[in-house]
Amino acid sequence: MQETLKKLARLWMHEVNPRQMSFVTTVGVIWLGVCLLLLFGLANLAEEVLEQEAFAFDETILLWINQFANPVIDRVMLTVTRLGDPHIVVPLTCIGVVWLWWRWRWQIAAIFAITCIGGAVLSTSFKLLFGKERPALWSHLITETSYSFPSGHALGSMVLYGFSAYLLVQRFQSHKWLIYGIATLLIGSIGFSRIYLGVHWPTDVVAGYSIGFLWLSICIGLFQLETKRSKRSINSR
């Protein structure tokens, strides 16, 4: 693990850093630090899950939240959680790809597609790898048949809505904080809905967010490299 982190640091310093100096001077160092912390946390969490270890605080948190359940909140959470369902996410992804191809460039549309498809592949692969069972502490309002770790809704919402927000900010800089605020609220609400509904352990949601954030970081890096390449191509004409 330490050797992998050293390689990532060398790659950042010698390859990415020289090409994105303005990005590094603003948020790059903080971003890299967050990614490294997430990698450390995920490595430890994954090791425990692979060994089929149970987290006592997972059950404690679920039972505590369930104390506040009522029909009104149930309806709200059911509505919110659907925003991370495949039958909503897939059409939104397709619409996003078509719109970006039409109004921006096909390269950006391709990166958006890779971002979303990659998130789905990561979610499915990790679920099959870890094979963790879902909570069964009370009768669920929805039925889920896949494995629990990591939360596909948390991972998918981080990737889709996070990258969509980032792209919107490129076009509407003056509304940056509003766009990021809405995206953060949406992503956070979807993850919380999975815990409230009892279909995921809190650590599943944390892992989903962490993996989604790391993948999102890579895809944003691809977008920035493509944008810089496009600018250099235009300037050289």
PDB file of C-alpha atoms in Angstrom:
ATOM      1  CA  MET A   1       0.000   0.000   0.000  1.00  0.00           C
ATOM      2  CA  GLN A   2       2.806   2.415   0.921  1.00  0.00           C
ATOM      3  CA  GLU A   3       4.642   1.672  -2.335  1.00  0.00           C
ATOM      4  CA  THR A   4       1.467   2.387  -4.319  1.00  0.00           C
ATOM      5  CA  LEU A   5       1.025   5.728  -2.559  1.00  0.00           C
ATOM      6  CA  LYS A   6       4.663   6.630  -3.281  1.00  0.00           C
ATOM      7  CA  LYS A   7       4.135   5.898  -6.973  1.00  0.00           C
ATOM      8  CA  LEU A   8       1.008   8.056  -7.001  1.00  0.00           C
ATOM      9  CA  ALA A   9       2.910  10.889  -5.349  1.00  0.00           C
ATOM     10  CA  ARG A  10       5.759  10.626  -7.899  1.00  0.00           C
ATOM     11  CA  LEU A  11       3.249  10.564 -10.763  1.00  0.00           C
ATOM     12  CA  TRP A  12       1.598  13.701  -9.378  1.00  0.00           C
ATOM     13  CA  MET A  13       4.879  15.576  -8.948  1.00  0.00           C
ATOM     14  CA  HIS A  14       6.455  14.630 -12.282  1.00  0.00           C
ATOM     15  CA  GLU A  15       3.514  14.240 -14.664  1.00  0.00           C
ATOM     16  CA  VAL A  16       0.321  15.918 -13.510  1.00  0.00           C
ATOM     17  CA  ASN A  17       1.759  18.750 -11.434  1.00  0.00           C
ATOM     18  CA  PRO A  18       3.721  20.502 -14.252  1.00  0.00           C
ATOM     19  CA  ARG A  19       0.663  20.455 -16.518  1.00  0.00           C
ATOM     20  CA  GLN A  20      -1.789  21.837 -13.994  1.00  0.00           C
ATOM     21  CA  MET A  21       0.106  24.413 -11.955  1.00  0.00           C
ATOM     22  CA  SER A  22      -2.848  26.752 -11.554  1.00  0.00           C
ATOM     23  CA  PHE A  23      -4.991  23.908 -10.260  1.00  0.00           C
ATOM     24  CA  VAL A  24      -2.306  22.782  -7.817  1.00  0.00           C
ATOM     25  CA  THR A  25      -1.814  26.261  -6.376  1.00  0.00           C
ATOM     26  CA  THR A  26      -5.503  26.541  -5.485  1.00  0.00           C
ATOM     27  CA  VAL A  27      -6.931  23.186  -4.446  1.00  0.00           C
ATOM     28  CA  GLY A  28      -4.585  20.534  -5.828  1.00  0.00           C
ATOM     29  CA  VAL A  29      -2.615  19.885  -2.648  1.00  0.00           C
ATOM     30  CA  ILE A  30      -5.761  19.643  -0.509  1.00  0.00           C
ATOM     31  CA  TRP A  31      -7.415  17.426  -3.113  1.00  0.00           C
ATOM     32  CA  LEU A  32      -4.416  15.087  -3.188  1.00  0.00           C
ATOM     33  CA  GLY A  33      -4.356  14.962   0.617  1.00  0.00           C
ATOM     34  CA  VAL A  34      -8.022  13.991   0.753  1.00  0.00           C
ATOM     35  CA  CYS A  35      -7.461  11.275  -1.837  1.00  0.00           C
ATOM     36  CA  LEU A  36      -4.552   9.817   0.113  1.00  0.00           C
ATOM     37  CA  LEU A  37      -6.564   9.802   3.340  1.00  0.00           C
ATOM     38  CA  LEU A  38      -9.452   8.089   1.560  1.00  0.00           C
ATOM     39  CA  LEU A  39      -7.098   5.459   0.170  1.00  0.00           C
ATOM     40  CA  PHE A  40      -5.751   4.705   3.650  1.00  0.00           C
ATOM     41  CA  GLY A  41      -9.263   4.570   5.108  1.00  0.00           C
ATOM     42  CA  LEU A  42     -10.617   2.365   2.328  1.00  0.00           C
ATOM     43  CA  ALA A  43      -7.691  -0.040   2.626  1.00  0.00           C
ATOM     44  CA  ASN A  44      -8.367  -0.558   6.339  1.00  0.00           C
ATOM     45  CA  LEU A  45     -12.133  -0.767   5.871  1.00  0.00           C
ATOM     46  CA  ALA A  46     -11.837  -3.222   2.971  1.00  0.00           C
ATOM     47  CA  GLU A  47      -9.549  -5.468   5.009  1.00  0.00           C
ATOM     48  CA  GLU A  48     -12.120  -5.689   7.795  1.00  0.00           C
ATOM     49  CA  VAL A  49     -14.966  -6.384   5.365  1.00  0.00           C
ATOM     50  CA  LEU A  50     -12.988  -9.102   3.569  1.00  0.00           C
ATOM     51  CA  GLU A  51     -12.439 -10.787   6.930  1.00  0.00           C
ATOM     52  CA  GLN A  52     -16.204 -10.606   7.493  1.00  0.00           C
ATOM     53  CA  GLU A  53     -15.730  -8.410  10.539  1.00  0.00           C
ATOM     54  CA  ALA A  54     -18.838  -6.683  11.895  1.00  0.00           C
ATOM     55  CA  PHE A  55     -18.827  -3.046  12.933  1.00  0.00           C
ATOM     56  CA  ALA A  56     -20.808  -2.583  16.143  1.00  0.00           C
ATOM     57  CA  PHE A  57     -21.323   1.124  15.489  1.00  0.00           C
ATOM     58  CA  ASP A  58     -23.001   0.301  12.151  1.00  0.00           C
ATOM     59  CA  GLU A  59     -25.902  -1.402  13.902  1.00  0.00           C
ATOM     60  CA  THR A  60     -26.019   1.239  16.645  1.00  0.00           C
ATOM     61  CA  ILE A  61     -26.341   4.064  14.109  1.00  0.00           C
ATOM     62  CA  LEU A  62     -29.036   2.271  12.114  1.00  0.00           C
ATOM     63  CA  LEU A  63     -31.138   1.536  15.189  1.00  0.00           C
ATOM     64  CA  TRP A  64     -30.748   5.106  16.457  1.00  0.00           C
ATOM     65  CA  ILE A  65     -31.907   6.595  13.140  1.00  0.00           C
ATOM     66  CA  ASN A  66     -34.804   4.157  12.933  1.00  0.00           C
ATOM     67  CA  GLN A  67     -36.219   5.618  16.158  1.00  0.00           C
ATOM     68  CA  PHE A  68     -37.241   8.720  14.198  1.00  0.00           C
ATOM     69  CA  ALA A  69     -38.954   6.858  11.364  1.00  0.00           C
ATOM     70  CA  ASN A  70     -42.498   7.919  10.503  1.00  0.00           C
ATOM     71  CA  PRO A  71     -44.731   7.747   7.389  1.00  0.00           C
ATOM     72  CA  VAL A  72     -43.931  11.300   6.265  1.00  0.00           C
ATOM     73  CA  ILE A  73     -40.153  10.828   6.404  1.00  0.00           C
ATOM     74  CA  ASP A  74     -40.601   7.390   4.832  1.00  0.00           C
ATOM     75  CA  ARG A  75     -42.193   8.962   1.745  1.00  0.00           C
ATOM     76  CA  VAL A  76     -39.495  11.630   1.515  1.00  0.00           C
ATOM     77  CA  MET A  77     -36.682   9.092   1.786  1.00  0.00           C
ATOM     78  CA  LEU A  78     -38.297   6.779  -0.763  1.00  0.00           C
ATOM     79  CA  THR A  79     -38.487   9.679  -3.206  1.00  0.00           C
ATOM     80  CA  VAL A  80     -34.907  10.758  -2.560  1.00  0.00           C
ATOM     81  CA  THR A  81     -33.458   7.257  -2.856  1.00  0.00           C
ATOM     82  CA  ARG A  82     -35.060   6.820  -6.300  1.00  0.00           C
ATOM     83  CA  LEU A  83     -32.785   9.593  -7.597  1.00  0.00           C
ATOM     84  CA  GLY A  84     -29.970   7.068  -7.272  1.00  0.00           C
ATOM     85  CA  ASP A  85     -31.875   4.142  -8.813  1.00  0.00           C
ATOM     86  CA  PRO A  86     -30.663   2.752 -12.169  1.00  0.00           C
ATOM     87  CA  HIS A  87     -33.961   3.621 -13.894  1.00  0.00           C
ATOM     88  CA  ILE A  88     -33.244   7.284 -13.103  1.00  0.00           C
ATOM     89  CA  VAL A  89     -29.454   7.326 -13.333  1.00  0.00           C
ATOM     90  CA  VAL A  90     -29.197   5.530 -16.698  1.00  0.00           C
ATOM     91  CA  PRO A  91     -31.561   7.881 -18.596  1.00  0.00           C
ATOM     92  CA  LEU A  92     -29.862  10.923 -17.022  1.00  0.00           C
ATOM     93  CA  THR A  93     -26.484   9.594 -18.129  1.00  0.00           C
ATOM     94  CA  CYS A  94     -27.721   9.043 -21.689  1.00  0.00           C
ATOM     95  CA  ILE A  95     -29.246  12.533 -21.816  1.00  0.00           C
ATOM     96  CA  GLY A  96     -25.995  14.013 -20.495  1.00  0.00           C
ATOM     97  CA  VAL A  97     -23.879  12.221 -23.109  1.00  0.00           C
ATOM     98  CA  VAL A  98     -26.139  13.326 -25.977  1.00  0.00           C
ATOM     99  CA  TRP A  99     -26.290  16.931 -24.739  1.00  0.00           C
ATOM    100  CA  LEU A 100     -22.524  17.193 -24.264  1.00  0.00           C
ATOM    101  CA  TRP A 101     -21.906  15.695 -27.714  1.00  0.00           C
ATOM    102  CA  TRP A 102     -24.319  18.176 -29.259  1.00  0.00           C
ATOM    103  CA  ARG A 103     -23.472  21.366 -27.359  1.00  0.00           C
ATOM    104  CA  TRP A 104     -19.812  20.816 -26.330  1.00  0.00           C
ATOM    105  CA  ARG A 105     -17.423  18.261 -27.860  1.00  0.00           C
ATOM    106  CA  TRP A 106     -17.528  14.531 -28.378  1.00  0.00           C
ATOM    107  CA  GLN A 107     -14.396  14.146 -26.227  1.00  0.00           C
ATOM    108  CA  ILE A 108     -16.191  15.665 -23.236  1.00  0.00           C
ATOM    109  CA  ALA A 109     -19.231  13.465 -23.883  1.00  0.00           C
ATOM    110  CA  ALA A 110     -16.916  10.450 -23.952  1.00  0.00           C
ATOM    111  CA  ILE A 111     -15.314  11.403 -20.626  1.00  0.00           C
ATOM    112  CA  PHE A 112     -18.770  11.847 -19.083  1.00  0.00           C
ATOM    113  CA  ALA A 113     -19.796   8.402 -20.353  1.00  0.00           C
ATOM    114  CA  ILE A 114     -16.567   6.828 -19.065  1.00  0.00           C
ATOM    115  CA  THR A 115     -17.127   8.493 -15.681  1.00  0.00           C
ATOM    116  CA  CYS A 116     -20.642   7.110 -15.259  1.00  0.00           C
ATOM    117  CA  ILE A 117     -20.011   3.664 -16.757  1.00  0.00           C
ATOM    118  CA  GLY A 118     -16.819   3.328 -14.739  1.00  0.00           C
ATOM    119  CA  GLY A 119     -18.746   4.114 -11.562  1.00  0.00           C
ATOM    120  CA  ALA A 120     -21.248   1.349 -12.332  1.00  0.00           C
ATOM    121  CA  VAL A 121     -18.462  -1.141 -13.068  1.00  0.00           C
ATOM    122  CA  LEU A 122     -16.648  -0.266  -9.838  1.00  0.00           C
ATOM    123  CA  SER A 123     -19.831  -0.636  -7.787  1.00  0.00           C
ATOM    124  CA  THR A 124     -20.720  -4.026  -9.262  1.00  0.00           C
ATOM    125  CA  SER A 125     -17.150  -5.341  -9.069  1.00  0.00           C
ATOM    126  CA  PHE A 126     -16.644  -4.381  -5.428  1.00  0.00           C
ATOM    127  CA  LYS A 127     -20.028  -5.797  -4.420  1.00  0.00           C
ATOM    128  CA  LEU A 128     -19.135  -9.154  -5.979  1.00  0.00           C
ATOM    129  CA  LEU A 129     -15.642  -9.048  -4.497  1.00  0.00           C
ATOM    130  CA  PHE A 130     -16.712  -8.429  -0.896  1.00  0.00           C
ATOM    131  CA  GLY A 131     -20.081 -10.235  -0.909  1.00  0.00           C
ATOM    132  CA  LYS A 132     -21.303  -8.440   2.206  1.00  0.00           C
ATOM    133  CA  GLU A 133     -24.907  -9.054   3.222  1.00  0.00           C
ATOM    134  CA  ARG A 134     -27.313  -6.165   3.705  1.00  0.00           C
ATOM    135  CA  PRO A 135     -28.729  -5.216   7.111  1.00  0.00           C
ATOM    136  CA  ALA A 136     -31.820  -7.075   8.259  1.00  0.00           C
ATOM    137  CA  LEU A 137     -32.720  -5.200  11.444  1.00  0.00           C
ATOM    138  CA  TRP A 138     -36.344  -4.460  10.467  1.00  0.00           C
ATOM    139  CA  SER A 139     -38.774  -4.894   7.584  1.00  0.00           C
ATOM    140  CA  HIS A 140     -37.618  -2.819   4.633  1.00  0.00           C
ATOM    141  CA  LEU A 141     -39.855  -0.539   2.573  1.00  0.00           C
ATOM    142  CA  ILE A 142     -37.905  -1.472  -0.549  1.00  0.00           C
ATOM    143  CA  THR A 143     -36.396  -4.738  -1.745  1.00  0.00           C
ATOM    144  CA  GLU A 144     -32.732  -4.980  -2.687  1.00  0.00           C
ATOM    145  CA  THR A 145     -31.160  -8.194  -3.954  1.00  0.00           C
ATOM    146  CA  SER A 146     -27.533  -7.223  -4.575  1.00  0.00           C
ATOM    147  CA  TYR A 147     -24.737  -7.218  -2.012  1.00  0.00           C
ATOM    148  CA  SER A 148     -24.282  -4.346   0.413  1.00  0.00           C
ATOM    149  CA  PHE A 149     -20.652  -3.129   0.223  1.00  0.00           C
ATOM    150  CA  PRO A 150     -20.143  -0.519  -1.123  1.00  0.00           C
ATOM    151  CA  SER A 151     -23.370   1.430  -1.578  1.00  0.00           C
ATOM    152  CA  GLY A 152     -24.023   1.695  -5.303  1.00  0.00           C
ATOM    153  CA  HIS A 153     -26.375   4.618  -4.729  1.00  0.00           C
ATOM    154  CA  ALA A 154     -23.724   6.571  -2.819  1.00  0.00           C
ATOM    155  CA  LEU A 155     -21.006   5.779  -5.355  1.00  0.00           C
ATOM    156  CA  GLY A 156     -23.229   6.440  -8.366  1.00  0.00           C
ATOM    157  CA  SER A 157     -24.641   9.705  -7.047  1.00  0.00           C
ATOM    158  CA  MET A 158     -21.143  10.977  -6.229  1.00  0.00           C
ATOM    159  CA  VAL A 159     -19.981  10.193  -9.747  1.00  0.00           C
ATOM    160  CA  LEU A 160     -23.022  11.302 -11.768  1.00  0.00           C
ATOM    161  CA  TYR A 161     -24.177  14.353  -9.847  1.00  0.00           C
ATOM    162  CA  GLY A 162     -20.649  15.332  -8.788  1.00  0.00           C
ATOM    163  CA  PHE A 163     -19.272  15.326 -12.324  1.00  0.00           C
ATOM    164  CA  SER A 164     -22.424  16.990 -13.680  1.00  0.00           C
ATOM    165  CA  ALA A 165     -21.997  19.783 -11.131  1.00  0.00           C
ATOM    166  CA  TYR A 166     -18.350  20.176 -12.108  1.00  0.00           C
ATOM    167  CA  LEU A 167     -19.269  20.493 -15.802  1.00  0.00           C
ATOM    168  CA  LEU A 168     -22.026  23.001 -15.057  1.00  0.00           C
ATOM    169  CA  VAL A 169     -19.579  25.126 -13.070  1.00  0.00           C
ATOM    170  CA  GLN A 170     -17.314  25.312 -16.143  1.00  0.00           C
ATOM    171  CA  ARG A 171     -20.156  27.077 -17.959  1.00  0.00           C
ATOM    172  CA  PHE A 172     -21.722  29.006 -15.069  1.00  0.00           C
ATOM    173  CA  GLN A 173     -18.826  30.166 -12.898  1.00  0.00           C
ATOM    174  CA  SER A 174     -20.881  32.907 -11.258  1.00  0.00           C
ATOM    175  CA  HIS A 175     -23.225  30.273  -9.798  1.00  0.00           C
ATOM    176  CA  LYS A 176     -20.445  27.939  -8.648  1.00  0.00           C
ATOM    177  CA  TRP A 177     -21.365  27.754  -4.979  1.00  0.00           C
ATOM    178  CA  LEU A 178     -25.071  27.307  -5.687  1.00  0.00           C
ATOM    179  CA  ILE A 179     -24.377  24.443  -8.091  1.00  0.00           C
ATOM    180  CA  TYR A 180     -21.951  22.700  -5.749  1.00  0.00           C
ATOM    181  CA  GLY A 181     -24.306  23.291  -2.802  1.00  0.00           C
ATOM    182  CA  ILE A 182     -27.240  21.659  -4.582  1.00  0.00           C
ATOM    183  CA  ALA A 183     -25.068  18.741  -5.710  1.00  0.00           C
ATOM    184  CA  THR A 184     -23.710  18.207  -2.192  1.00  0.00           C
ATOM    185  CA  LEU A 185     -27.210  18.248  -0.707  1.00  0.00           C
ATOM    186  CA  LEU A 186     -28.464  15.808  -3.331  1.00  0.00           C
ATOM    187  CA  ILE A 187     -25.552  13.392  -2.953  1.00  0.00           C
ATOM    188  CA  GLY A 188     -25.704  13.542   0.839  1.00  0.00           C
ATOM    189  CA  SER A 189     -29.475  13.002   0.881  1.00  0.00           C
ATOM    190  CA  ILE A 190     -29.274   9.940  -1.349  1.00  0.00           C
ATOM    191  CA  GLY A 191     -26.640   8.347   0.874  1.00  0.00           C
ATOM    192  CA  PHE A 192     -28.582   9.131   4.038  1.00  0.00           C
ATOM    193  CA  SER A 193     -31.769   7.687   2.525  1.00  0.00           C
ATOM    194  CA  ARG A 194     -30.053   4.320   2.144  1.00  0.00           C
ATOM    195  CA  ILE A 195     -29.160   4.299   5.830  1.00  0.00           C
ATOM    196  CA  TYR A 196     -32.598   5.530   6.912  1.00  0.00           C
ATOM    197  CA  LEU A 197     -34.318   2.834   4.862  1.00  0.00           C
ATOM    198  CA  GLY A 198     -32.063   0.211   6.451  1.00  0.00           C
ATOM    199  CA  VAL A 199     -30.775  -1.255   3.169  1.00  0.00           C
ATOM    200  CA  HIS A 200     -27.146  -0.261   3.805  1.00  0.00           C
ATOM    201  CA  TRP A 201     -24.767  -0.117   6.717  1.00  0.00           C
ATOM    202  CA  PRO A 202     -23.265   3.360   7.305  1.00  0.00           C
ATOM    203  CA  THR A 203     -19.827   2.001   6.363  1.00  0.00           C
ATOM    204  CA  ASP A 204     -21.268   0.908   3.001  1.00  0.00           C
ATOM    205  CA  VAL A 205     -22.280   4.489   2.273  1.00  0.00           C
ATOM    206  CA  VAL A 206     -18.938   5.895   3.446  1.00  0.00           C
ATOM    207  CA  ALA A 207     -17.116   3.419   1.201  1.00  0.00           C
ATOM    208  CA  GLY A 208     -19.377   4.280  -1.730  1.00  0.00           C
ATOM    209  CA  TYR A 209     -18.678   7.975  -1.331  1.00  0.00           C
ATOM    210  CA  SER A 210     -14.930   7.364  -0.965  1.00  0.00           C
ATOM    211  CA  ILE A 211     -14.615   5.169  -4.049  1.00  0.00           C
ATOM    212  CA  GLY A 212     -16.860   7.538  -6.003  1.00  0.00           C
ATOM    213  CA  PHE A 213     -14.769  10.551  -4.982  1.00  0.00           C
ATOM    214  CA  LEU A 214     -11.513   8.876  -6.012  1.00  0.00           C
ATOM    215  CA  TRP A 215     -12.941   7.859  -9.389  1.00  0.00           C
ATOM    216  CA  LEU A 216     -14.443  11.326  -9.829  1.00  0.00           C
ATOM    217  CA  SER A 217     -11.015  12.855  -9.135  1.00  0.00           C
ATOM    218  CA  ILE A 218      -9.438  10.754 -11.869  1.00  0.00           C
ATOM    219  CA  CYS A 219     -12.159  11.697 -14.362  1.00  0.00           C
ATOM    220  CA  ILE A 220     -11.888  15.404 -13.534  1.00  0.00           C
ATOM    221  CA  GLY A 221      -8.157  15.065 -14.178  1.00  0.00           C
ATOM    222  CA  LEU A 222      -8.929  13.541 -17.590  1.00  0.00           C
ATOM    223  CA  PHE A 223     -11.289  16.414 -18.331  1.00  0.00           C
ATOM    224  CA  GLN A 224      -8.662  19.000 -17.436  1.00  0.00           C
ATOM    225  CA  LEU A 225      -5.995  17.316 -19.532  1.00  0.00           C
ATOM    226  CA  GLU A 226      -8.389  17.135 -22.489  1.00  0.00           C
ATOM    227  CA  THR A 227      -9.337  20.789 -22.054  1.00  0.00           C
ATOM    228  CA  LYS A 228      -5.690  21.861 -21.997  1.00  0.00           C
ATOM    229  CA  ARG A 229      -4.915  19.683 -25.022  1.00  0.00           C
ATOM    230  CA  SER A 230      -7.817  21.239 -26.913  1.00  0.00           C
ATOM    231  CA  LYS A 231      -6.644  24.757 -26.074  1.00  0.00           C
ATOM    232  CA  ARG A 232      -3.108  23.996 -27.219  1.00  0.00           C
ATOM    233  CA  SER A 233      -4.474  22.575 -30.466  1.00  0.00           C
ATOM    234  CA  ILE A 234      -6.526  25.715 -31.117  1.00  0.00           C
ATOM    235  CA  ASN A 235      -3.617  28.050 -30.278  1.00  0.00           C
ATOM    236  CA  SER A 236      -1.241  26.177 -32.596  1.00  0.00           C
ATOM    237  CA  ARG A 237      -3.478  26.703 -35.622  1.00  0.00           C
TER     238      ARG A 237
END
